[in-house]
Tab-separated table of C-alpha atoms in Angstrom:
chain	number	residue	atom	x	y	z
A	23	UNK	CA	-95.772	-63.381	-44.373
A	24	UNK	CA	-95.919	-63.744	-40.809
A	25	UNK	CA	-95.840	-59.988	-39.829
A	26	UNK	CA	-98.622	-58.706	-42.191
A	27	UNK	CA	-100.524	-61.755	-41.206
A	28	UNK	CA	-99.996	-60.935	-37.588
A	29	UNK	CA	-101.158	-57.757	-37.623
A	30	UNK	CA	-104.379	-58.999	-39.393
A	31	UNK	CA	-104.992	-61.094	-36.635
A	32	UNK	CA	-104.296	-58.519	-33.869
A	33	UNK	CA	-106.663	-56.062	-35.494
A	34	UNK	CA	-109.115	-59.039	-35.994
A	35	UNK	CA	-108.543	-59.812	-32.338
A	36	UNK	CA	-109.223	-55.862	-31.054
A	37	UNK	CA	-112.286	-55.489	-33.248
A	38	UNK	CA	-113.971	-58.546	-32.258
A	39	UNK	CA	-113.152	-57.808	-28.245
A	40	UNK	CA	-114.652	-54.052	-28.666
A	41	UNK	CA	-117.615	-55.448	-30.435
A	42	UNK	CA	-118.125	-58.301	-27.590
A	43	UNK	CA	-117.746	-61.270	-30.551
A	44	UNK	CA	-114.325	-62.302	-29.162
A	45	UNK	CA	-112.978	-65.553	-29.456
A	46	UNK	CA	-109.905	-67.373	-28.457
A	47	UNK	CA	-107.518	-67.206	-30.913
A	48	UNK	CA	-104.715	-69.960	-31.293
A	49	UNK	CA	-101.012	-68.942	-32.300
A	50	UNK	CA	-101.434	-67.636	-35.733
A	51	UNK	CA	-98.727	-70.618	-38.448
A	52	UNK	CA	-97.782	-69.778	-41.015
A	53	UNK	CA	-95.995	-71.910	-44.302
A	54	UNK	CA	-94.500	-71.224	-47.743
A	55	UNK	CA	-98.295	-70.331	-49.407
A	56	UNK	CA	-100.033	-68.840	-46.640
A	57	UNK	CA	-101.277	-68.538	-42.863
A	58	UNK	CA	-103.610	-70.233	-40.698
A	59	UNK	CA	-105.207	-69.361	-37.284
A	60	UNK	CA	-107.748	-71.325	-35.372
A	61	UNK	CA	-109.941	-69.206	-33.213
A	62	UNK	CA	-112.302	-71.317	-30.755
A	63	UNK	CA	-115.826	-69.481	-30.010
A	64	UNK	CA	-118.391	-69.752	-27.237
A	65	UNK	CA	-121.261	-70.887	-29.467
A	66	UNK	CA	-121.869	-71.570	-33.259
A	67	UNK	CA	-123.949	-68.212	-33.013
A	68	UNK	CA	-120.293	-66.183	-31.516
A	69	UNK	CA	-118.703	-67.922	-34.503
A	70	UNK	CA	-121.273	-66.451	-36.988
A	71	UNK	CA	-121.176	-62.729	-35.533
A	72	UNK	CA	-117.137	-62.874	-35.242
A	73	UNK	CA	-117.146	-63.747	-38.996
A	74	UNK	CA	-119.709	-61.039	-39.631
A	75	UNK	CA	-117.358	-58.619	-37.998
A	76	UNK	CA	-114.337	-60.189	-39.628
A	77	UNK	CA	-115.286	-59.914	-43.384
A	78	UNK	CA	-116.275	-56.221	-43.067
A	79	UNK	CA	-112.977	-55.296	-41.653
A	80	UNK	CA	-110.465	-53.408	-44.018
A	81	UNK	CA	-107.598	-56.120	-43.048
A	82	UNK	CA	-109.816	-58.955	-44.459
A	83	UNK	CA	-111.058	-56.860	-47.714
A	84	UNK	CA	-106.963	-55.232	-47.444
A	85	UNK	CA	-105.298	-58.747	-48.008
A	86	UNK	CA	-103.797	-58.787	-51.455
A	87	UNK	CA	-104.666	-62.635	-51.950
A	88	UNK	CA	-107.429	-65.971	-51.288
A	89	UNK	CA	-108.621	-65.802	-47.703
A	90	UNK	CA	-111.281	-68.563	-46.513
A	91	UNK	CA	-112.878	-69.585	-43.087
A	92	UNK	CA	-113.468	-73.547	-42.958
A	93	UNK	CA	-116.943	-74.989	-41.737
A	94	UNK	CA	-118.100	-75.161	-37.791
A	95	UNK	CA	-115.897	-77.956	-36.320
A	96	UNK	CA	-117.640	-78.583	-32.802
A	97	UNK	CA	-115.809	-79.125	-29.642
A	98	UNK	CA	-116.748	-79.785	-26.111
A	99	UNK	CA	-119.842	-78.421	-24.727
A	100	UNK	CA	-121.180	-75.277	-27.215
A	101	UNK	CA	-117.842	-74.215	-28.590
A	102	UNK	CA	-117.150	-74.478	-31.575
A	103	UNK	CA	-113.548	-73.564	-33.748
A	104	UNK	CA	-113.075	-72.251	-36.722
A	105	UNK	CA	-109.744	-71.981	-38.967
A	106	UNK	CA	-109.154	-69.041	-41.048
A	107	UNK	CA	-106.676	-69.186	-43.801
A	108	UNK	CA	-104.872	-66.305	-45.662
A	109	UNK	CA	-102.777	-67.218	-48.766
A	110	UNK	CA	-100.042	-65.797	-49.637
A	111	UNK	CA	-99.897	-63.351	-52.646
A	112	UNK	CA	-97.933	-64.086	-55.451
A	113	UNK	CA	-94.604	-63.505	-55.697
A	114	UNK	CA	-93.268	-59.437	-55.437
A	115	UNK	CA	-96.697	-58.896	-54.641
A	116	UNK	CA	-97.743	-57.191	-51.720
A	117	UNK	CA	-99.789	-58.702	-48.608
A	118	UNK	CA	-101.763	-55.634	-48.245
A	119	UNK	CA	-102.073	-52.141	-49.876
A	120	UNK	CA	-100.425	-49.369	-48.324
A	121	UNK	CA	-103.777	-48.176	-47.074
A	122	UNK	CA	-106.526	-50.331	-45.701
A	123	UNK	CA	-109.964	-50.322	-47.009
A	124	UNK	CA	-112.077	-48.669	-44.305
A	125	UNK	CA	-113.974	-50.746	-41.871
A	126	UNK	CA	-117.438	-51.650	-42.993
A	127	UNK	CA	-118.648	-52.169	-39.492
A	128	UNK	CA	-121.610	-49.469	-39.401
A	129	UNK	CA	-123.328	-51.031	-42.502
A	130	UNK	CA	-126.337	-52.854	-41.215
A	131	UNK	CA	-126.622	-56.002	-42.090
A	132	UNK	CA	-129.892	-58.245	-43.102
A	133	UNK	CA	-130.207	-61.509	-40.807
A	134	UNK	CA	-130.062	-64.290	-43.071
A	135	UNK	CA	-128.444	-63.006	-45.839
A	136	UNK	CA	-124.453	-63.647	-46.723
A	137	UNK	CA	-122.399	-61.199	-48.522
């Protein structure tokens, strides 16, 4: 689990730098049924556009299993964390396809609206 799950988060990491919604991303854990990274962002608003870019990227829509973000949990100042959790598929199941999903990043998006 830890190697798909890594790469996930590196290509979450590289698309959210190139797209100037980077965070600070905590060592990526992971257990028996599933993964967990905590990524700390400037500003609630940084947290929002990160997971805007996040769930249109072919590793999030690619993993073969339940994937979640939790609420806003505010820290000092602005920033605010987030924890993103990947579960692990089930068993002889892959973690993601052989080929990603593309990237929906050039899909415009209405303000106020969730997917």
């Amino acid at each position: 689990m830890f190697a798909p799950a890594s790469a996930v988060v590196g290509a979450w990491t590289s698309k959210l730098a190139q797209l100037g919604a980077a965070g600070t991303f905590e060592p990526l854990e992971c257990y028996a049924k599933g993964c967990s990274v905590t990524v700390v962002h400037a500003s609630a608003v940084k947290a929002e556009e990160a997971t805007e870019v996040i769930t249109r990227t072919g590793e999030f829509h690619g993993w073969q299993a339940g994937k979640m973000r939790s609420g806003l949990i505010e820290r000092d100042g602005d920033r605010v964390e987030v924890t993103w959790i990947l579960d692990a598929p089930p068993p002889d199941s892959p973690v993601l396809p052989e080929e990603l999903p593309r990237d929906g990043l050039d899909e415009p998006v209405e303000r106020g609206s969730r997917r």
